[in-house]
mmCIF file of C-alpha atoms and ligand atoms in Angstrom:
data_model
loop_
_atom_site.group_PDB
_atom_site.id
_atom_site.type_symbol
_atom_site.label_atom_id
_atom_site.label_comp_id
_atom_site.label_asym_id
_atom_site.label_seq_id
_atom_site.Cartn_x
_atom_site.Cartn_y
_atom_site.Cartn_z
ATOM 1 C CA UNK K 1454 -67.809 43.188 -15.269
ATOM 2 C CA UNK K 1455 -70.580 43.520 -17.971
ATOM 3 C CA UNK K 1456 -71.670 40.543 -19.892
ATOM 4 C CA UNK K 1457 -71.891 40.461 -23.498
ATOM 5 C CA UNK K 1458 -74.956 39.838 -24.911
ATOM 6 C CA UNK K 1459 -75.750 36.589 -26.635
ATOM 7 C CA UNK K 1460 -78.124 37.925 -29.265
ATOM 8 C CA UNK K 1461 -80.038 34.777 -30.398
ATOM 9 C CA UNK K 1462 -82.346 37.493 -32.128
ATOM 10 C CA UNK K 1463 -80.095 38.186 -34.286
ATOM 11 C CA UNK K 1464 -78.526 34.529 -34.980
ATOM 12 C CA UNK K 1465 -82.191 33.237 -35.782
ATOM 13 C CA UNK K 1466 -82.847 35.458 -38.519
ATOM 14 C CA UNK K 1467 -79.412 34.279 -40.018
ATOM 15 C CA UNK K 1468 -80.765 30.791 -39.433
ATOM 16 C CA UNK K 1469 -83.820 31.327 -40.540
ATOM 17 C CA UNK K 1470 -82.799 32.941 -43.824
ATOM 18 C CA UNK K 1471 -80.578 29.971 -44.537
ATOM 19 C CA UNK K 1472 -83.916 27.794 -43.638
ATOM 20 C CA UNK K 1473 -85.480 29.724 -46.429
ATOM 21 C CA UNK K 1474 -82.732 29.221 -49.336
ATOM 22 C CA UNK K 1475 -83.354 25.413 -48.149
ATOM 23 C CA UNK K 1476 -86.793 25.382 -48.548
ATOM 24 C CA UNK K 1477 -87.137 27.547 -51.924
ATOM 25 C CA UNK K 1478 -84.216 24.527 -53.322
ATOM 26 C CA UNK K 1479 -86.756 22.021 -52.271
ATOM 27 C CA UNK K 1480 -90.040 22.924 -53.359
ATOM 28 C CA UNK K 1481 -87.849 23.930 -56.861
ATOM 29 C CA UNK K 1482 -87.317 20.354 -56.722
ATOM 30 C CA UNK K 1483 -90.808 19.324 -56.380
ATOM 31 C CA UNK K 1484 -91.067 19.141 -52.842
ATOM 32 C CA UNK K 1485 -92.084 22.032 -50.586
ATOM 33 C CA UNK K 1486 -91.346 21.477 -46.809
ATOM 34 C CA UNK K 1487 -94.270 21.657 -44.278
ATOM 35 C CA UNK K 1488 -95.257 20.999 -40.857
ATOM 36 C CA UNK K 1489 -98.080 20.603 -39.042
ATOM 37 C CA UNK K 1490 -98.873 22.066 -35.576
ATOM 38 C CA UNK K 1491 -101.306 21.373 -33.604
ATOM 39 C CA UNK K 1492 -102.791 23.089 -31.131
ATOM 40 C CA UNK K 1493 -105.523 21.424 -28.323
ATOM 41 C CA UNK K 1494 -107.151 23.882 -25.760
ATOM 42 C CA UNK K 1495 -107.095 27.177 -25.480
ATOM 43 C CA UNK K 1496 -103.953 28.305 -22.894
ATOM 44 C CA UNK K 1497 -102.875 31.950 -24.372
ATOM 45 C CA UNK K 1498 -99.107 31.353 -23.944
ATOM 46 C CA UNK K 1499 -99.147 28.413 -25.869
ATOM 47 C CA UNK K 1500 -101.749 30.271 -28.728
ATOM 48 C CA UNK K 1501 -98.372 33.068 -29.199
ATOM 49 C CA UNK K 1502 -96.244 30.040 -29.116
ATOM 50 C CA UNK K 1503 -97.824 28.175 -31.722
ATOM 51 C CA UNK K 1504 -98.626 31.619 -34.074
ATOM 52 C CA UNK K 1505 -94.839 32.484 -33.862
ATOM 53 C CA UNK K 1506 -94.173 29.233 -35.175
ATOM 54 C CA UNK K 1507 -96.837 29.450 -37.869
ATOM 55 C CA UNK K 1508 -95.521 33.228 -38.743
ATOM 56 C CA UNK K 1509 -91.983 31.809 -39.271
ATOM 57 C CA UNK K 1510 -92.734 29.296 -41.260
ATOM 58 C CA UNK K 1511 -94.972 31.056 -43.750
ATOM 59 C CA UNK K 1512 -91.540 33.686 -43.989
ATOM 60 C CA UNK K 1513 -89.268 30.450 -44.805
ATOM 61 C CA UNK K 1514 -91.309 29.062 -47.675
ATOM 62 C CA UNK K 1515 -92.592 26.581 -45.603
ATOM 63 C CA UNK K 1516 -96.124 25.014 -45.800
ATOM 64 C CA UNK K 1517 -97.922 25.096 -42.865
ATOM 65 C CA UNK K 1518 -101.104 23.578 -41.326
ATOM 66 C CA UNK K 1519 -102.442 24.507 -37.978
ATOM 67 C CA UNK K 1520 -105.101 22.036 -36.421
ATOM 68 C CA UNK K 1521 -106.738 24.294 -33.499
ATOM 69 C CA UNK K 1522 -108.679 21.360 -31.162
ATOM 70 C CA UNK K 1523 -110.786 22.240 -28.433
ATOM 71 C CA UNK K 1524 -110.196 21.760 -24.779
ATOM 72 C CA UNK K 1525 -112.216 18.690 -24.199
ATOM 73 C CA UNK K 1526 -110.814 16.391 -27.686
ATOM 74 C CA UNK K 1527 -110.464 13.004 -26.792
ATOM 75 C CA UNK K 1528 -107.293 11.526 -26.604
ATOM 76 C CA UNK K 1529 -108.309 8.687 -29.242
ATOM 77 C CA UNK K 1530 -109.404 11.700 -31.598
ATOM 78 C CA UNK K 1531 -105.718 13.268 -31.293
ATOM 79 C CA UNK K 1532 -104.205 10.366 -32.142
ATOM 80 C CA UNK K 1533 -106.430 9.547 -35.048
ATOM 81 C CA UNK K 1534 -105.914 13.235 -36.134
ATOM 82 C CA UNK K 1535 -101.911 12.248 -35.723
ATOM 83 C CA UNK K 1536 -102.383 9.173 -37.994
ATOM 84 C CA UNK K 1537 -103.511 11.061 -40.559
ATOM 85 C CA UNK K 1538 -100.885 13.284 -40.389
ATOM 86 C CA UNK K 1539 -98.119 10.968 -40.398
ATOM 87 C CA UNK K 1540 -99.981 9.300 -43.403
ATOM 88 C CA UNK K 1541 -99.445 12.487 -45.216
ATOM 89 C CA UNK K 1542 -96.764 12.915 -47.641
ATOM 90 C CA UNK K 1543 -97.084 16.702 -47.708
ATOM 91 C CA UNK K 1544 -96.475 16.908 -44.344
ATOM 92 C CA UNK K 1545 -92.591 16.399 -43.198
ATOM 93 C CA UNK K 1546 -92.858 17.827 -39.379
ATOM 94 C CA UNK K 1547 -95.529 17.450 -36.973
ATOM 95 C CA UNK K 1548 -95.514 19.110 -33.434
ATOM 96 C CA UNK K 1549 -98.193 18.931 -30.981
ATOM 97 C CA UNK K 1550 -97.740 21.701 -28.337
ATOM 98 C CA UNK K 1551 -97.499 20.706 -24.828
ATOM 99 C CA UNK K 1552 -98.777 21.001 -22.065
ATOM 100 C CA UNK K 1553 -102.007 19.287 -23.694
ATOM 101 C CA UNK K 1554 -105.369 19.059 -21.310
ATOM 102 C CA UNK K 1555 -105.397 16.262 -18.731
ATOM 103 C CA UNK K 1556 -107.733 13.865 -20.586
ATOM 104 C CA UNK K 1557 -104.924 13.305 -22.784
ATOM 105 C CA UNK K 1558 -101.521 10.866 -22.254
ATOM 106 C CA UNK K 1559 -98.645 13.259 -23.277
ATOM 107 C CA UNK K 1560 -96.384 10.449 -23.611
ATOM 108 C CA UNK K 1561 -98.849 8.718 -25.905
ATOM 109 C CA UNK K 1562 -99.150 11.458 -27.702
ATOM 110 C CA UNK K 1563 -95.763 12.056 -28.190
ATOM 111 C CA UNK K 1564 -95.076 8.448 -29.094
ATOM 112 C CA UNK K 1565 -97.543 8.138 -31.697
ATOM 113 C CA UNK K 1566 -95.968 10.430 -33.881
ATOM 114 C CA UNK K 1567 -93.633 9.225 -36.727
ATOM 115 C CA UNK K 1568 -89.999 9.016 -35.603
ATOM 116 C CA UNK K 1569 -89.350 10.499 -39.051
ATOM 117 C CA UNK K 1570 -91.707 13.668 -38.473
ATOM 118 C CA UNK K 1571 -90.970 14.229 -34.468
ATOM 119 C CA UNK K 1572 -89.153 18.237 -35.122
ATOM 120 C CA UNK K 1573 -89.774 18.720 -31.773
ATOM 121 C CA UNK K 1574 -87.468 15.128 -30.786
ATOM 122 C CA UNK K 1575 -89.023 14.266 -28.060
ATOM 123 C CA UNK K 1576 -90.260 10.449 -29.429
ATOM 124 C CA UNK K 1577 -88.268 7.823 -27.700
ATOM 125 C CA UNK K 1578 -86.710 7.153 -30.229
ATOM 126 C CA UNK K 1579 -85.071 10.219 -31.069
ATOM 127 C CA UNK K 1580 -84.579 10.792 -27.317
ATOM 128 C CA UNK K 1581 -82.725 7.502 -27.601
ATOM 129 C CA UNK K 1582 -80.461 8.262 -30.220
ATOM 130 C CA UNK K 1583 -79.485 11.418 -28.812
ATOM 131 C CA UNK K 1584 -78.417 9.977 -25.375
ATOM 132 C CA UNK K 1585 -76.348 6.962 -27.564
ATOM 133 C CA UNK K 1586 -74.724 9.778 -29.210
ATOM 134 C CA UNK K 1587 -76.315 9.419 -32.838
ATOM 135 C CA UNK K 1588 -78.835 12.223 -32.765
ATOM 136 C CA UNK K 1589 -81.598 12.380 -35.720
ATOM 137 C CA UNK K 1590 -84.067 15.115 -33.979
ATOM 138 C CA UNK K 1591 -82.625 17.439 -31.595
ATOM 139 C CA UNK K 1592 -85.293 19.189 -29.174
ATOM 140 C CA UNK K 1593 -85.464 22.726 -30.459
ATOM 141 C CA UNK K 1594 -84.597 24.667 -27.217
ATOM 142 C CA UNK K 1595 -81.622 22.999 -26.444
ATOM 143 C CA UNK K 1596 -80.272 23.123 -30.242
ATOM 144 C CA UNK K 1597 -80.659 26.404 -30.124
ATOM 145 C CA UNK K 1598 -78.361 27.005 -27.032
ATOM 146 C CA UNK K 1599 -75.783 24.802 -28.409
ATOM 147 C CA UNK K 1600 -76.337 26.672 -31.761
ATOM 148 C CA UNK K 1601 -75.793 30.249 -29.130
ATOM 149 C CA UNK K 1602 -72.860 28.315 -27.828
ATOM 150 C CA UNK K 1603 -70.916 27.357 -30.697
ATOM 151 C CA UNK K 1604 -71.360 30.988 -32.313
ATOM 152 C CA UNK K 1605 -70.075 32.976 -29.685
ATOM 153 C CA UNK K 1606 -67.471 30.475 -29.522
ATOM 154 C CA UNK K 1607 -67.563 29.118 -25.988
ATOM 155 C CA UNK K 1608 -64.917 26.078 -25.208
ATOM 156 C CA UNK K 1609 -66.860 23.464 -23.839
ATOM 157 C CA UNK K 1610 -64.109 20.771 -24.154
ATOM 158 C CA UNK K 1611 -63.175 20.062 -19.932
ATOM 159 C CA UNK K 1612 -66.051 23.256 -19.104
ATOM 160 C CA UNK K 1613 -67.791 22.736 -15.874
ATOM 161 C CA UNK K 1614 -71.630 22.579 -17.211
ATOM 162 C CA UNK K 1615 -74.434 23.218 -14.821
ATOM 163 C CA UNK K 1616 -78.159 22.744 -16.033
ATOM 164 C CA UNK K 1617 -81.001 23.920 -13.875
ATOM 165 C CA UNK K 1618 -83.836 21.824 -14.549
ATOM 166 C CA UNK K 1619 -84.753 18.405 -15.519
ATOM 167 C CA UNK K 1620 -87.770 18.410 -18.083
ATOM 168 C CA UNK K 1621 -87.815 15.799 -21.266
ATOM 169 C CA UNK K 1622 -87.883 19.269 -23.447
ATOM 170 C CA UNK K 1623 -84.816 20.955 -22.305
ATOM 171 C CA UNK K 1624 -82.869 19.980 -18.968
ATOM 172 C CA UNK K 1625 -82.446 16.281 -20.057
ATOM 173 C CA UNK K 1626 -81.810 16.689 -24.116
ATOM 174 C CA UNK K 1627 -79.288 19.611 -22.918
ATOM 175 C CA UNK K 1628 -77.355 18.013 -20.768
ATOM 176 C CA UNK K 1629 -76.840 15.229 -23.446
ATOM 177 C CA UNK K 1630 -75.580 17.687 -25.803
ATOM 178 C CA UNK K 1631 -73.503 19.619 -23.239
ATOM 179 C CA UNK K 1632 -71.970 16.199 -22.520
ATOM 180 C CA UNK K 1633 -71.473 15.343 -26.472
ATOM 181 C CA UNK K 1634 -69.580 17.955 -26.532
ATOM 182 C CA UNK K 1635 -67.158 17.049 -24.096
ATOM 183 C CA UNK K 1636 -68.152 19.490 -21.113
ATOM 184 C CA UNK K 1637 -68.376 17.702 -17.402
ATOM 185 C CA UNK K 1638 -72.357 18.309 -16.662
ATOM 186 C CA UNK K 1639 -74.270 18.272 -13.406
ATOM 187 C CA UNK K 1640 -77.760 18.775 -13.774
ATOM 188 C CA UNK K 1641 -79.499 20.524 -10.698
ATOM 189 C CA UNK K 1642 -83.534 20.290 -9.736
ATOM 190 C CA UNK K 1643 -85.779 21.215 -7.180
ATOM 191 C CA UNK K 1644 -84.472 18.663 -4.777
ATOM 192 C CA UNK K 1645 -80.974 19.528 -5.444
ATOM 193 C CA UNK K 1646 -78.431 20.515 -2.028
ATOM 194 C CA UNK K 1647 -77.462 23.597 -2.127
ATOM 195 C CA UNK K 1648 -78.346 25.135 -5.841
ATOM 196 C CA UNK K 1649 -75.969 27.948 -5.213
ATOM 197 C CA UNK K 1650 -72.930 26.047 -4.481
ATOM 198 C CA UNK K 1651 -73.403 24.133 -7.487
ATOM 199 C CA UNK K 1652 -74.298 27.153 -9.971
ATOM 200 C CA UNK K 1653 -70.985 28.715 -8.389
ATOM 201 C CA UNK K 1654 -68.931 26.285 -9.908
ATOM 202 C CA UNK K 1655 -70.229 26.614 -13.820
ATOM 203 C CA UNK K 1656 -68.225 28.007 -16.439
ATOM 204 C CA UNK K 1657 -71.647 27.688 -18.542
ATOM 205 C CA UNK K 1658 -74.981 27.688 -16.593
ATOM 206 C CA UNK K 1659 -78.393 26.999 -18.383
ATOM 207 C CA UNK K 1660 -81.705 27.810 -16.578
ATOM 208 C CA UNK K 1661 -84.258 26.360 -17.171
ATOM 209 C CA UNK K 1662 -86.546 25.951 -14.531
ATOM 210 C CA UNK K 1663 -89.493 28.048 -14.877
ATOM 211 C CA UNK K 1664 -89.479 30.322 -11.726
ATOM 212 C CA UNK K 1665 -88.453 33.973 -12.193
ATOM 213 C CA UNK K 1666 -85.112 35.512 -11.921
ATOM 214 C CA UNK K 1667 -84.580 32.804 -9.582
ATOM 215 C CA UNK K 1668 -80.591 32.897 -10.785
ATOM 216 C CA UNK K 1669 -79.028 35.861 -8.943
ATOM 217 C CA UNK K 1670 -75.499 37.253 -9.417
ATOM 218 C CA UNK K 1671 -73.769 35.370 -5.844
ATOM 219 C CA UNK K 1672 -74.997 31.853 -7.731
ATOM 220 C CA UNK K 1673 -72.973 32.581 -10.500
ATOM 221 C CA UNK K 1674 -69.220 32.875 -11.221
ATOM 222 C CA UNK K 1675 -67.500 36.035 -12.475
ATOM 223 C CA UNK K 1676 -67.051 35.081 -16.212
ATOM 224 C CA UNK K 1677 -69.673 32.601 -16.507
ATOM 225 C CA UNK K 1678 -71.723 32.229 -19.321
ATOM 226 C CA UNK K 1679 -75.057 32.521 -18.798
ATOM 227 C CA UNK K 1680 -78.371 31.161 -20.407
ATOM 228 C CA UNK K 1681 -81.386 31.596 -19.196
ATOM 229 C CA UNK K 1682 -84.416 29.562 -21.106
ATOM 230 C CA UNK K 1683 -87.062 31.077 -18.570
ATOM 231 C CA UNK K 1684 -90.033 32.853 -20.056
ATOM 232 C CA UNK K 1685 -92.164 34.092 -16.872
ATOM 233 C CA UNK K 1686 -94.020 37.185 -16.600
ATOM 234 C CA UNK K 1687 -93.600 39.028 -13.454
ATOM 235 C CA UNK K 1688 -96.482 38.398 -11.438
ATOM 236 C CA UNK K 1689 -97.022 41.803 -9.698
ATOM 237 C CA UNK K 1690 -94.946 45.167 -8.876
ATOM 238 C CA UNK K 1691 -94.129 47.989 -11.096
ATOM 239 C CA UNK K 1692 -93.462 45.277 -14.086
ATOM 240 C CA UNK K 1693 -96.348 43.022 -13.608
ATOM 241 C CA UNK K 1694 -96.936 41.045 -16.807
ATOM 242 C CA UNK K 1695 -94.009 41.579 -18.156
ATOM 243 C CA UNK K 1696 -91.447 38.945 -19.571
ATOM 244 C CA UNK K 1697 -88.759 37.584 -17.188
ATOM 245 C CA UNK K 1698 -86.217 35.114 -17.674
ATOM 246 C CA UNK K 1699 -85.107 32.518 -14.811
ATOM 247 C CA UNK K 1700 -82.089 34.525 -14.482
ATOM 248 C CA UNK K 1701 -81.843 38.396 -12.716
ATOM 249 C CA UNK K 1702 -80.633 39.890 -15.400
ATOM 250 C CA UNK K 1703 -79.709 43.402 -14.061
ATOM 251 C CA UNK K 1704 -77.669 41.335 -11.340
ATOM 252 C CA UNK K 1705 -75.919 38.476 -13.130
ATOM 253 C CA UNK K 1706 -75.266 40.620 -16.072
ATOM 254 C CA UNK K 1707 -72.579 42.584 -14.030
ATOM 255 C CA UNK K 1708 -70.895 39.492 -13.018
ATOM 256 C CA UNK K 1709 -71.001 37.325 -16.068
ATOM 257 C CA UNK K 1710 -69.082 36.974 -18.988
ATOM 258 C CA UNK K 1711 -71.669 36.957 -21.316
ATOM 259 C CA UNK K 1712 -75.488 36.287 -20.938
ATOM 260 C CA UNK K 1713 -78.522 35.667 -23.007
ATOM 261 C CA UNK K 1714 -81.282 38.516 -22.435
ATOM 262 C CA UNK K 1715 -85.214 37.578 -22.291
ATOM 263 C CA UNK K 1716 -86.698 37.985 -24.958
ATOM 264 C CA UNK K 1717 -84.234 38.398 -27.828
ATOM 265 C CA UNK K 1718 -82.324 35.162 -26.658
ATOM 266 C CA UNK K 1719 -82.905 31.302 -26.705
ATOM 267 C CA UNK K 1720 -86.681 31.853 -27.605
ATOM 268 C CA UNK K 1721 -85.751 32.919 -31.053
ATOM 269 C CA UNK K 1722 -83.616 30.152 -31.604
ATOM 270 C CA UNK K 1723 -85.983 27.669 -30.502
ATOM 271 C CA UNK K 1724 -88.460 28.579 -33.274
ATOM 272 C CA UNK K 1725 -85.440 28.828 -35.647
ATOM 273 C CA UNK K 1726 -84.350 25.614 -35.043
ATOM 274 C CA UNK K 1727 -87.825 23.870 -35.350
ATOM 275 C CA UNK K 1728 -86.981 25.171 -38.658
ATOM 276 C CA UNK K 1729 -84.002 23.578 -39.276
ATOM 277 C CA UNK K 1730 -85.425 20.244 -38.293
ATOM 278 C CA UNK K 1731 -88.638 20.464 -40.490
ATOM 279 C CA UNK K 1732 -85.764 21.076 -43.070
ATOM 280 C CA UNK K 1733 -84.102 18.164 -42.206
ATOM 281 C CA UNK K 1734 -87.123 16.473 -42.419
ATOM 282 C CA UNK K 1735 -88.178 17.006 -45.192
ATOM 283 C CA UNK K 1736 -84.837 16.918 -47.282
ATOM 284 C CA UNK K 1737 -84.645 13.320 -46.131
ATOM 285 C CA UNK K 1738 -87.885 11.926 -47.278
ATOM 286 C CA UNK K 1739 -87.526 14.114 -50.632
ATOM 287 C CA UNK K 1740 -84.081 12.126 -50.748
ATOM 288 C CA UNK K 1741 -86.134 8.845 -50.105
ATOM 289 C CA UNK K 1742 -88.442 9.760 -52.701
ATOM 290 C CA UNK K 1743 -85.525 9.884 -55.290
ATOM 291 C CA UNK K 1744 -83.951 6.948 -54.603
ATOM 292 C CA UNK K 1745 -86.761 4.920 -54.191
ATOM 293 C CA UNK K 1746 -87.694 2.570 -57.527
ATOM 294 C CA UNK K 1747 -90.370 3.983 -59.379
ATOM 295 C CA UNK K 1748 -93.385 2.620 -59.587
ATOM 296 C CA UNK K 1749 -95.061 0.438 -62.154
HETATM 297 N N1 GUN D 1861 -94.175 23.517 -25.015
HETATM 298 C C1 GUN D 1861 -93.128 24.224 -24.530
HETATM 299 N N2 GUN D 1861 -92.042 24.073 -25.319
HETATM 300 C C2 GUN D 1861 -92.411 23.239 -26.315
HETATM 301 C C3 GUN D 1861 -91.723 22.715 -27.440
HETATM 302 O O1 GUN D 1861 -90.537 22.962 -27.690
HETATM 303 N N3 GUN D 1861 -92.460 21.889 -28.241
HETATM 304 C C4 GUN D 1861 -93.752 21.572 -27.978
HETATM 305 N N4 GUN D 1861 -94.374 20.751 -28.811
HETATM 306 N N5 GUN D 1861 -94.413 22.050 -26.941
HETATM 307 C C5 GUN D 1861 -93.743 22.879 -26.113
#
């Protein structure tokens, strides 16, 4: 068997064309979207990370401001810089890219920024409402599989799920959503008995554990459909540097049923949907805005 490719390429620009129309409606209206990303340190994968975002919202219509911090800002200085922020009413997103330096509390980070302007979803409080099954910010990762999912049309009513990793960013918010909609989910880690017997049994297996082409074709079943969040370069050999997925592509691909490729799969998305929710953002405070009672 050869997989069909999931081509989230392809699916983001759709998405992100759509985030456009959204965003030209808006600042028609008097309110142009925009998000603010900041950056502390100077780690080169999260620098592309960060200028892909930038680069995609300048081609939506969407206002953005990059903070660049150095290594060795204070954590009390980040989270004065995020007051301000949240203060601002020009600014409808803010995302902070992790890892940050180990001075600084992630989780305080994360927590000080407004509910309202958390695109990335990782406050407690949207984490919250997405386990209750209310979601207001979806992590952008895991959106962007569903959003892979649902397009290619995948049945996930009764599917056997299997995620492959545990992070806040993607195992946990995935499995939620896998769950939401109505697939039985087991979500696998490094401690986890026997990875391959559980991989074996998933009609839909996401990987997302950070360890190269670690997902080879006997863990997976023939049919399967296959996402693999990895983005690893290969660390020596003929390839060395390149970009690798979690999943051996060349392998699984003859087994599966259909299988996202790396790059050109979920990483598009996930910049796509940080889109969406800066949309989202941003159309609910402009919506605030209106019906709020003017002032005197
Ligand atoms: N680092 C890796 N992925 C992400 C993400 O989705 N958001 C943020 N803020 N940092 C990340």
């Amino acid at each position: 068997m050869t997989a069909k490719i999931l081509d989230g390429a392809a699916l983001a620009r759709t998405i992100r064309g759509e985030c456009a129309l959204r965003a030209a409606a808006l600042t028609k209206a008097g309110t142009q979207p925009g998000l603010a990303v900041i950056l502390v340190g100077e780690s080169p994968a999260s620098a592309i990370y960060v200028r892909n975002k930038v680069k995609a919202c300048a081609e939506a219509g969407v206002r953005s401001i990059l903070d660049h911090l150095p290594t060795e800002t204070t954590e009390a200085a980040l989270l004065a810089r995020i007051d301000e922020l949240n203060a601002d009413p020009g600014v409808h997103g803010i995302l902070v890219q992790l890892p940050l330096p180990p001075q600084i509390d992630e989780r305080r980070v994360i927590e000080r920024v407004s509910p309202d302007k958390d695109v990335d979803g990782f406050h407690v409080g949207n984490a919250g409402a997405l386990m209750t099954g209310a979601p207001r910010f979806v992590p952008c990762t895991p959106y962007g599989v569903m959003k892979l999912l649902e397009h290619a049309g995948v049945e996930l009513a009764g599917a056997e799920a299997v995620v492959v990793g545990r992070s806040n960013i993607v195992g946990k918010p995935q499995a939620m959503l896998l769950l939401q909609r109505h697939a039985t989910v087991t979500i696998c880690h490094s401690r986890t008995r026997d990875l391959a017997e559980h991989c074996r049994r998933a009609d839909v297996l996401v990987a997302a554990v950070g360890k190269a082409r670690m997902i080879t074709a006997d863990m997976v079943k023939p049919g399967a459909v296959v996402i693999d969040v990895g983005m690893n370069r290969i660390p020596d050999g003929p390839n060395a540097g390149k970009l690798c997925g979690d999943v051996d592509f060349d392998g699984v691909s003859q087994v599966a049923g259909a299988i996202t490729p790396v790059p050109g799969g979920v990483g598009p998305m996930t910049i796509a949907m940080l889109l969406v929710n800066t949309l989202e953002a941003a159309e609910r405070a402009n919506a605030a805005q209106q019906a709020a009672p003017a002032k005197a």
